[in-house]
PDB file of C-alpha atoms in Angstrom:
ATOM      1  CA  MET L 408     -19.574 312.255  74.861  1.00 86.00           C
ATOM      2  CA  ILE L 409     -22.610 312.213  77.346  1.00 90.00           C
ATOM      3  CA  GLY L 410     -22.151 310.746  80.793  1.00 95.00           C
ATOM      4  CA  LEU L 411     -24.773 309.631  82.863  1.00 96.00           C
ATOM      5  CA  LEU L 412     -24.818 309.732  86.838  1.00 97.00           C
ATOM      6  CA  THR L 413     -26.012 308.712  89.828  1.00 97.00           C
ATOM      7  CA  GLY L 414     -25.971 308.863  93.619  1.00 97.00           C
ATOM      8  CA  LEU L 415     -26.114 312.582  93.908  1.00 96.00           C
ATOM      9  CA  LYS L 416     -28.895 314.325  96.358  1.00 94.00           C
ATOM     10  CA  PHE L 417     -30.699 317.208  94.407  1.00 92.00           C
ATOM     11  CA  ASP L 418     -30.659 319.587  97.201  1.00 92.00           C
ATOM     12  CA  ASP L 419     -26.971 319.233  97.741  1.00 94.00           C
ATOM     13  CA  VAL L 420     -25.769 319.995  93.492  1.00 94.00           C
ATOM     14  CA  ALA L 421     -28.475 322.112  92.993  1.00 92.00           C
ATOM     15  CA  ARG L 422     -25.972 325.527  92.210  1.00 92.00           C
ATOM     16  CA  PHE L 423     -24.425 323.149  89.591  1.00 94.00           C
ATOM     17  CA  VAL L 424     -27.524 321.936  87.897  1.00 92.00           C
ATOM     18  CA  VAL L 425     -29.471 323.056  85.112  1.00 84.00           C
ATOM     19  CA  GLY L 426     -33.283 321.978  85.452  1.00 64.00           C
ATOM     20  CA  PRO L 427     -35.599 320.075  86.019  1.00 55.00           C
ATOM     21  CA  ALA L 428     -37.841 322.793  85.685  1.00 47.00           C
ATOM     22  CA  ALA L 429     -37.471 326.155  84.440  1.00 41.00           C
ATOM     23  CA  SER L 430     -38.250 327.830  87.915  1.00 42.00           C
ATOM     24  CA  ARG L 431     -35.027 325.628  89.187  1.00 48.00           C
ATOM     25  CA  LYS L 432     -32.625 326.920  86.790  1.00 49.00           C
ATOM     26  CA  THR L 433     -29.666 328.717  88.484  1.00 49.00           C
ATOM     27  CA  PRO L 434     -28.219 331.119  85.518  1.00 56.00           C
ATOM     28  CA  THR L 435     -24.569 330.494  86.990  1.00 85.00           C
ATOM     29  CA  ALA L 436     -24.953 326.728  87.223  1.00 90.00           C
ATOM     30  CA  LYS L 437     -22.244 326.197  84.438  1.00 89.00           C
ATOM     31  CA  HIS L 438     -19.712 328.412  85.895  1.00 91.00           C
ATOM     32  CA  GLN L 439     -20.370 327.334  89.137  1.00 93.00           C
ATOM     33  CA  LEU L 440     -19.794 323.343  88.061  1.00 95.00           C
ATOM     34  CA  LEU L 441     -16.390 324.424  85.966  1.00 94.00           C
ATOM     35  CA  GLU L 442     -15.433 326.185  89.295  1.00 95.00           C
ATOM     36  CA  GLU L 443     -16.152 322.635  90.918  1.00 96.00           C
ATOM     37  CA  LEU L 444     -14.395 320.930  88.648  1.00 96.00           C
ATOM     38  CA  GLN L 445     -10.963 323.065  88.891  1.00 96.00           C
ATOM     39  CA  ARG L 446     -11.333 322.872  92.366  1.00 96.00           C
ATOM     40  CA  ALA L 447     -10.822 318.758  91.741  1.00 96.00           C
ATOM     41  CA  GLY L 448      -7.810 319.227  89.691  1.00 96.00           C
ATOM     42  CA  VAL L 449      -9.723 319.072  86.518  1.00 96.00           C
ATOM     43  CA  SER L 450      -9.611 321.446  83.238  1.00 93.00           C
ATOM     44  CA  PRO L 451     -12.684 319.765  80.824  1.00 94.00           C
ATOM     45  CA  SER L 452     -12.336 320.178  77.633  1.00 92.00           C
ATOM     46  CA  TYR L 453     -15.480 321.925  77.411  1.00 89.00           C
ATOM     47  CA  SER L 454     -15.576 325.445  78.634  1.00 87.00           C
ATOM     48  CA  GLN L 455     -19.271 325.272  79.960  1.00 89.00           C
ATOM     49  CA  PRO L 456     -19.699 321.790  81.761  1.00 93.00           C
ATOM     50  CA  THR L 457     -23.227 321.396  82.350  1.00 93.00           C
ATOM     51  CA  LEU L 458     -24.739 319.004  84.703  1.00 95.00           C
ATOM     52  CA  PHE L 459     -28.760 318.175  83.733  1.00 94.00           C
ATOM     53  CA  TYR L 460     -30.828 316.890  86.166  1.00 93.00           C
ATOM     54  CA  ILE L 461     -33.383 313.956  84.138  1.00 91.00           C
ATOM     55  CA  HIS L 462     -35.233 311.923  86.527  1.00 88.00           C
ATOM     56  CA  LYS L 463     -35.056 311.277  90.298  1.00 86.00           C
ATOM     57  CA  ASP L 464     -31.606 309.627  91.011  1.00 90.00           C
ATOM     58  CA  LEU L 465     -30.017 310.229  87.353  1.00 95.00           C
ATOM     59  CA  TYR L 466     -27.828 313.207  85.964  1.00 95.00           C
ATOM     60  CA  CYS L 467     -26.571 313.682  82.842  1.00 95.00           C
ATOM     61  CA  LEU L 468     -22.665 315.112  82.503  1.00 96.00           C
ATOM     62  CA  MET L 469     -21.835 317.159  79.791  1.00 93.00           C
ATOM     63  CA  ALA L 470     -18.485 318.528  79.712  1.00 92.00           C
ATOM     64  CA  ASN L 471     -16.145 316.985  76.781  1.00 90.00           C
ATOM     65  CA  HIS L 472     -15.374 318.270  72.963  1.00 90.00           C
ATOM     66  CA  GLN L 473     -12.833 316.755  70.759  1.00 88.00           C
ATOM     67  CA  TYR L 474     -11.170 318.754  68.222  1.00 87.00           C
ATOM     68  CA  GLY L 475      -9.944 318.293  64.749  1.00 87.00           C
ATOM     69  CA  VAL L 476     -11.660 315.581  64.178  1.00 89.00           C
ATOM     70  CA  SER L 477     -13.129 313.956  60.312  1.00 90.00           C
ATOM     71  CA  ALA L 478     -16.518 312.641  60.488  1.00 88.00           C
ATOM     72  CA  THR L 479     -16.064 310.417  57.653  1.00 91.00           C
ATOM     73  CA  SER L 480     -12.946 309.058  59.248  1.00 94.00           C
ATOM     74  CA  ALA L 481     -13.732 305.792  61.588  1.00 94.00           C
ATOM     75  CA  ALA L 482     -10.205 305.437  62.825  1.00 96.00           C
ATOM     76  CA  GLN L 483     -10.941 309.227  64.300  1.00 95.00           C
ATOM     77  CA  ILE L 484     -13.928 308.739  65.528  1.00 94.00           C
ATOM     78  CA  THR L 485     -12.965 305.860  67.422  1.00 94.00           C
ATOM     79  CA  GLU L 486     -10.271 307.183  68.815  1.00 95.00           C
ATOM     80  CA  ALA L 487     -12.339 310.617  69.744  1.00 94.00           C
ATOM     81  CA  THR L 488     -15.183 307.988  71.868  1.00 94.00           C
ATOM     82  CA  ILE L 489     -12.151 306.471  73.431  1.00 95.00           C
ATOM     83  CA  ARG L 490     -10.384 309.986  74.929  1.00 94.00           C
ATOM     84  CA  GLY L 491     -14.259 311.223  75.278  1.00 94.00           C
ATOM     85  CA  ARG L 492     -14.775 308.070  77.609  1.00 95.00           C
ATOM     86  CA  ALA L 493     -11.761 308.220  79.542  1.00 96.00           C
ATOM     87  CA  GLU L 494     -12.393 311.920  80.171  1.00 96.00           C
ATOM     88  CA  VAL L 495     -15.483 311.879  81.997  1.00 96.00           C
ATOM     89  CA  ASN L 496     -14.025 309.205  83.639  1.00 97.00           C
ATOM     90  CA  ARG L 497     -11.519 311.406  85.206  1.00 97.00           C
ATOM     91  CA  LEU L 498     -13.727 313.868  85.712  1.00 97.00           C
ATOM     92  CA  VAL L 499     -15.836 311.958  87.828  1.00 97.00           C
ATOM     93  CA  ASP L 500     -13.444 310.152  89.782  1.00 97.00           C
ATOM     94  CA  ALA L 501     -12.125 313.579  90.184  1.00 97.00           C
ATOM     95  CA  LEU L 502     -15.640 315.546  91.995  1.00 97.00           C
ATOM     96  CA  ARG L 503     -15.909 312.112  93.638  1.00 97.00           C
ATOM     97  CA  ARG L 504     -12.667 312.723  95.666  1.00 97.00           C
ATOM     98  CA  LEU L 505     -13.503 316.002  96.996  1.00 96.00           C
ATOM     99  CA  GLY L 506     -16.146 314.477  99.330  1.00 96.00           C
ATOM    100  CA  ASP L 507     -19.504 315.621 100.017  1.00 95.00           C
ATOM    101  CA  PRO L 508     -21.768 316.505  97.740  1.00 96.00           C
ATOM    102  CA  TRP L 509     -20.054 313.731  95.347  1.00 97.00           C
ATOM    103  CA  LYS L 510     -18.613 311.325  97.614  1.00 96.00           C
ATOM    104  CA  ASN L 511     -21.012 309.063  96.636  1.00 97.00           C
ATOM    105  CA  LEU L 512     -21.134 310.032  92.234  1.00 97.00           C
ATOM    106  CA  GLN L 513     -21.218 306.946  90.115  1.00 97.00           C
ATOM    107  CA  LEU L 514     -20.332 307.225  86.439  1.00 97.00           C
ATOM    108  CA  VAL L 515     -23.515 304.577  85.501  1.00 96.00           C
ATOM    109  CA  ALA L 516     -23.018 305.016  81.497  1.00 95.00           C
ATOM    110  CA  THR L 517     -21.312 306.509  78.840  1.00 94.00           C
ATOM    111  CA  ALA L 518     -22.511 307.158  75.043  1.00 88.00           C
ATOM    112  CA  GLU L 519     -21.339 304.146  73.099  1.00 88.00           C
ATOM    113  CA  GLN L 520     -20.137 306.691  70.398  1.00 86.00           C
ATOM    114  CA  ILE L 521     -19.364 310.614  70.280  1.00 88.00           C
ATOM    115  CA  GLY L 522     -21.047 312.897  69.155  1.00 85.00           C
ATOM    116  CA  VAL L 523     -20.506 314.352  65.843  1.00 85.00           C
ATOM    117  CA  ARG L 524     -21.774 318.199  65.485  1.00 81.00           C
ATOM    118  CA  GLU L 525     -20.617 317.989  61.803  1.00 83.00           C
ATOM    119  CA  GLY L 526     -19.749 315.885  58.794  1.00 85.00           C
ATOM    120  CA  ARG L 527     -20.545 316.005  55.109  1.00 88.00           C
ATOM    121  CA  ARG L 528     -23.611 318.291  53.622  1.00 91.00           C
ATOM    122  CA  ILE L 529     -25.289 317.784  50.558  1.00 92.00           C
ATOM    123  CA  HIS L 530     -25.780 319.882  47.649  1.00 96.00           C
ATOM    124  CA  GLY L 531     -29.313 320.618  47.458  1.00 96.00           C
ATOM    125  CA  LEU L 532     -31.882 321.690  44.696  1.00 97.00           C
ATOM    126  CA  TYR L 533     -31.654 324.631  47.615  1.00 97.00           C
ATOM    127  CA  THR L 534     -28.750 325.876  49.859  1.00 97.00           C
ATOM    128  CA  VAL L 535     -30.057 327.112  53.517  1.00 97.00           C
ATOM    129  CA  SER L 536     -27.759 330.116  54.014  1.00 95.00           C
ATOM    130  CA  THR L 537     -26.801 332.653  56.301  1.00 94.00           C
ATOM    131  CA  ASP L 538     -29.198 335.154  54.986  1.00 95.00           C
ATOM    132  CA  ASP L 539     -32.103 333.114  56.012  1.00 95.00           C
ATOM    133  CA  LEU L 540     -31.442 333.002  58.835  1.00 94.00           C
ATOM    134  CA  VAL L 541     -31.211 337.087  59.378  1.00 94.00           C
ATOM    135  CA  GLN L 542     -34.040 337.717  57.094  1.00 95.00           C
ATOM    136  CA  GLY L 543     -36.502 335.167  58.877  1.00 95.00           C
ATOM    137  CA  VAL L 544     -36.867 333.613  55.106  1.00 96.00           C
ATOM    138  CA  ARG L 545     -40.262 331.876  54.016  1.00 97.00           C
ATOM    139  CA  HIS L 546     -40.476 328.965  52.033  1.00 97.00           C
ATOM    140  CA  ASP L 547     -43.749 327.760  50.247  1.00 96.00           C
ATOM    141  CA  ASP L 548     -42.710 324.213  49.971  1.00 96.00           C
ATOM    142  CA  ALA L 549     -41.549 324.199  54.263  1.00 96.00           C
ATOM    143  CA  VAL L 550     -41.091 321.508  55.923  1.00 96.00           C
ATOM    144  CA  CYS L 551     -40.357 323.138  59.508  1.00 95.00           C
ATOM    145  CA  ARG L 552     -39.693 326.323  61.058  1.00 95.00           C
ATOM    146  CA  VAL L 553     -36.646 326.509  62.841  1.00 95.00           C
ATOM    147  CA  THR L 554     -36.768 328.975  65.583  1.00 94.00           C
ATOM    148  CA  PHE L 555     -33.554 327.681  67.306  1.00 90.00           C
ATOM    149  CA  GLY L 556     -30.352 330.572  67.853  1.00 86.00           C
ATOM    150  CA  VAL L 557     -26.669 330.545  65.797  1.00 83.00           C
ATOM    151  CA  ASP L 558     -24.930 327.939  68.115  1.00 78.00           C
ATOM    152  CA  ILE L 559     -21.396 327.582  67.252  1.00 73.00           C
ATOM    153  CA  HIS L 560     -19.199 325.830  69.120  1.00 67.00           C
ATOM    154  CA  SER L 561     -15.120 326.470  68.899  1.00 63.00           C
ATOM    155  CA  PRO L 562     -13.388 324.057  66.582  1.00 68.00           C
ATOM    156  CA  ASN L 563     -10.284 325.284  68.060  1.00 65.00           C
ATOM    157  CA  PRO L 564      -9.350 324.655  71.482  1.00 64.00           C
ATOM    158  CA  GLN L 565      -6.665 327.066  71.317  1.00 67.00           C
ATOM    159  CA  HIS L 566      -9.741 330.333  70.472  1.00 65.00           C
ATOM    160  CA  SER L 567     -11.664 328.740  72.463  1.00 61.00           C
ATOM    161  CA  LYS L 568     -13.267 325.759  74.673  1.00 57.00           C
ATOM    162  CA  GLY L 569     -16.895 326.914  74.335  1.00 58.00           C
ATOM    163  CA  ILE L 570     -18.987 328.408  72.420  1.00 65.00           C
ATOM    164  CA  GLU L 571     -17.886 331.297  70.080  1.00 65.00           C
ATOM    165  CA  GLY L 572     -20.042 334.565  69.758  1.00 62.00           C
ATOM    166  CA  ALA L 573     -23.041 334.944  66.813  1.00 66.00           C
ATOM    167  CA  ALA L 574     -21.605 337.545  64.250  1.00 76.00           C
ATOM    168  CA  VAL L 575     -25.576 337.486  63.148  1.00 81.00           C
ATOM    169  CA  ARG L 576     -28.731 336.895  65.077  1.00 86.00           C
ATOM    170  CA  ALA L 577     -31.254 334.043  63.814  1.00 87.00           C
ATOM    171  CA  ARG L 578     -34.656 334.844  63.293  1.00 93.00           C
ATOM    172  CA  PRO L 579     -37.625 332.192  62.941  1.00 95.00           C
ATOM    173  CA  TYR L 580     -36.773 330.450  59.290  1.00 96.00           C
ATOM    174  CA  ASP L 581     -38.139 327.764  56.859  1.00 97.00           C
ATOM    175  CA  ILE L 582     -36.489 324.651  55.918  1.00 97.00           C
ATOM    176  CA  PRO L 583     -37.362 324.105  52.338  1.00 97.00           C
ATOM    177  CA  TYR L 584     -38.011 320.430  50.918  1.00 98.00           C
ATOM    178  CA  ARG L 585     -35.836 320.851  48.358  1.00 98.00           C
ATOM    179  CA  ALA L 586     -32.901 321.503  51.070  1.00 98.00           C
ATOM    180  CA  LEU L 587     -33.310 317.943  51.610  1.00 98.00           C
ATOM    181  CA  VAL L 588     -33.079 316.702  48.145  1.00 97.00           C
ATOM    182  CA  ALA L 589     -29.507 316.274  46.455  1.00 96.00           C
ATOM    183  CA  ARG L 590     -29.356 318.215  43.147  1.00 94.00           C
ATOM    184  CA  ASP L 591     -26.450 315.866  41.528  1.00 92.00           C
ATOM    185  CA  VAL L 592     -27.303 312.373  42.846  1.00 93.00           C
ATOM    186  CA  GLY L 593     -30.761 311.044  41.547  1.00 90.00           C
ATOM    187  CA  GLY L 594     -33.278 309.723  43.980  1.00 93.00           C
ATOM    188  CA  LEU L 595     -31.473 310.852  46.743  1.00 95.00           C
ATOM    189  CA  LEU L 596     -33.288 312.065  50.011  1.00 95.00           C
ATOM    190  CA  LEU L 597     -31.585 313.454  53.465  1.00 95.00           C
ATOM    191  CA  ALA L 598     -33.100 314.822  56.710  1.00 95.00           C
ATOM    192  CA  GLY L 599     -30.956 316.263  59.582  1.00 93.00           C
ATOM    193  CA  ARG L 600     -27.490 317.831  59.817  1.00 91.00           C
ATOM    194  CA  CYS L 601     -26.450 316.690  56.434  1.00 94.00           C
ATOM    195  CA  ILE L 602     -29.305 318.559  54.328  1.00 96.00           C
ATOM    196  CA  SER L 603     -27.868 321.100  52.113  1.00 97.00           C
ATOM    197  CA  GLY L 604     -26.866 324.256  54.046  1.00 95.00           C
ATOM    198  CA  ASP L 605     -23.901 326.702  54.980  1.00 94.00           C
ATOM    199  CA  PHE L 606     -21.810 326.608  57.961  1.00 90.00           C
ATOM    200  CA  VAL L 607     -23.696 328.925  59.966  1.00 91.00           C
ATOM    201  CA  ALA L 608     -27.098 328.275  58.883  1.00 92.00           C
ATOM    202  CA  HIS L 609     -26.332 324.829  60.043  1.00 92.00           C
ATOM    203  CA  SER L 610     -25.231 325.530  63.694  1.00 89.00           C
ATOM    204  CA  SER L 611     -29.080 327.081  63.652  1.00 90.00           C
ATOM    205  CA  TYR L 612     -30.995 323.710  61.988  1.00 92.00           C
ATOM    206  CA  ARG L 613     -28.868 321.402  63.164  1.00 91.00           C
ATOM    207  CA  VAL L 614     -31.319 320.558  65.976  1.00 91.00           C
ATOM    208  CA  THR L 615     -33.295 317.316  67.046  1.00 91.00           C
ATOM    209  CA  GLY L 616     -36.346 319.184  66.431  1.00 92.00           C
ATOM    210  CA  ASN L 617     -35.831 320.186  62.861  1.00 94.00           C
ATOM    211  CA  ALA L 618     -34.589 316.958  62.370  1.00 94.00           C
ATOM    212  CA  VAL L 619     -37.457 315.030  63.099  1.00 95.00           C
ATOM    213  CA  ALA L 620     -39.743 317.031  61.043  1.00 95.00           C
ATOM    214  CA  MET L 621     -37.026 317.066  57.916  1.00 96.00           C
ATOM    215  CA  GLY L 622     -37.001 313.449  58.745  1.00 96.00           C
ATOM    216  CA  GLU L 623     -41.093 312.919  58.030  1.00 96.00           C
ATOM    217  CA  ALA L 624     -40.929 314.228  55.311  1.00 96.00           C
ATOM    218  CA  ALA L 625     -38.708 312.489  53.607  1.00 97.00           C
ATOM    219  CA  GLY L 626     -39.864 309.272  54.460  1.00 96.00           C
ATOM    220  CA  VAL L 627     -43.168 310.506  53.285  1.00 97.00           C
ATOM    221  CA  ALA L 628     -41.499 311.601  50.353  1.00 97.00           C
ATOM    222  CA  ALA L 629     -39.962 308.972  49.422  1.00 97.00           C
ATOM    223  CA  ALA L 630     -42.949 306.250  49.824  1.00 96.00           C
ATOM    224  CA  LEU L 631     -44.655 308.746  47.140  1.00 96.00           C
ATOM    225  CA  ALA L 632     -41.838 308.571  45.163  1.00 97.00           C
ATOM    226  CA  ALA L 633     -41.638 304.505  45.416  1.00 96.00           C
ATOM    227  CA  ARG L 634     -45.226 304.070  45.043  1.00 96.00           C
ATOM    228  CA  SER L 635     -45.287 306.207  41.694  1.00 96.00           C
ATOM    229  CA  ASN L 636     -41.779 305.260  40.219  1.00 96.00           C
ATOM    230  CA  ARG L 637     -40.425 309.017  40.172  1.00 96.00           C
ATOM    231  CA  LEU L 638     -37.420 310.920  41.797  1.00 96.00           C
ATOM    232  CA  PRO L 639     -38.152 313.055  45.051  1.00 96.00           C
ATOM    233  CA  SER L 640     -37.170 315.971  42.468  1.00 95.00           C
ATOM    234  CA  ASP L 641     -40.093 315.015  40.465  1.00 96.00           C
ATOM    235  CA  LEU L 642     -42.518 315.031  43.115  1.00 96.00           C
ATOM    236  CA  PRO L 643     -44.550 318.573  43.613  1.00 96.00           C
ATOM    237  CA  TRP L 644     -44.912 320.316  47.132  1.00 96.00           C
ATOM    238  CA  PRO L 645     -48.754 319.589  47.051  1.00 96.00           C
ATOM    239  CA  GLU L 646     -49.165 316.421  47.203  1.00 95.00           C
ATOM    240  CA  ILE L 647     -46.443 316.088  50.104  1.00 96.00           C
ATOM    241  CA  ARG L 648     -47.683 318.948  52.253  1.00 94.00           C
ATOM    242  CA  PRO L 649     -51.269 317.017  52.942  1.00 94.00           C
ATOM    243  CA  LEU L 650     -49.700 313.971  54.353  1.00 92.00           C
ATOM    244  CA  LEU L 651     -47.504 316.308  57.019  1.00 89.00           C
ATOM    245  CA  PRO L 652     -48.442 318.598  59.893  1.00 81.00           C
ATOM    246  CA  SER L 653     -47.861 322.145  59.969  1.00 72.00           C
ATOM    247  CA  PRO L 654     -44.061 323.446  60.321  1.00 61.00           C
ATOM    248  CA  HIS L 655     -45.125 326.215  62.260  1.00 55.00           C
TER     249      HIS L 655
END
């Protein structure tokens, strides 16, 4: 659950903040923020809490994780959202009670719904695999080239409340159009985290930049399919490619 904050002077909290520019980034900012929260008497459900600088007197706090929640259950998502919002309020209140530099800290807003890291994924005409990441696989029908690393957040708070160490290292690799096309449902195209891929690959390609490129490719393909009365699986890539920017 993300919280938007105000009431801070950047120079006073700079050691806790990631941003606003790379030159101002403090490598230990997350660790120092965790220590500050613990000094305030609270322990966040995410062990790498992050305070981002956004603009002027506006910051973003990322310090909450919810575990064991089904992405396909509206009731569980609702409960997790309520718990996450309550935790953000507790963290902000605790920091404020410390006094300077937090005494004027205010919570502006929380997200309307907790972010869901992973849910259902399709079986596509191609499945992006861990091997694709390791080998840096290229495809003729690439809709984007992924450069984000493996980013697996622990699903079990008893084991860890942070990011788990990756057993593999990702090289830049391609997402092919075929991974967006469902193999067992005619006419179905998807983009983003729900494309066809395994658990480890998903932790890398699920980020916004890749989702944007996949969404554009799926939209173009859907329009071409509708205009020509064909299924997305029947579209030749050379018809789609000229309508998209370079994937590199």
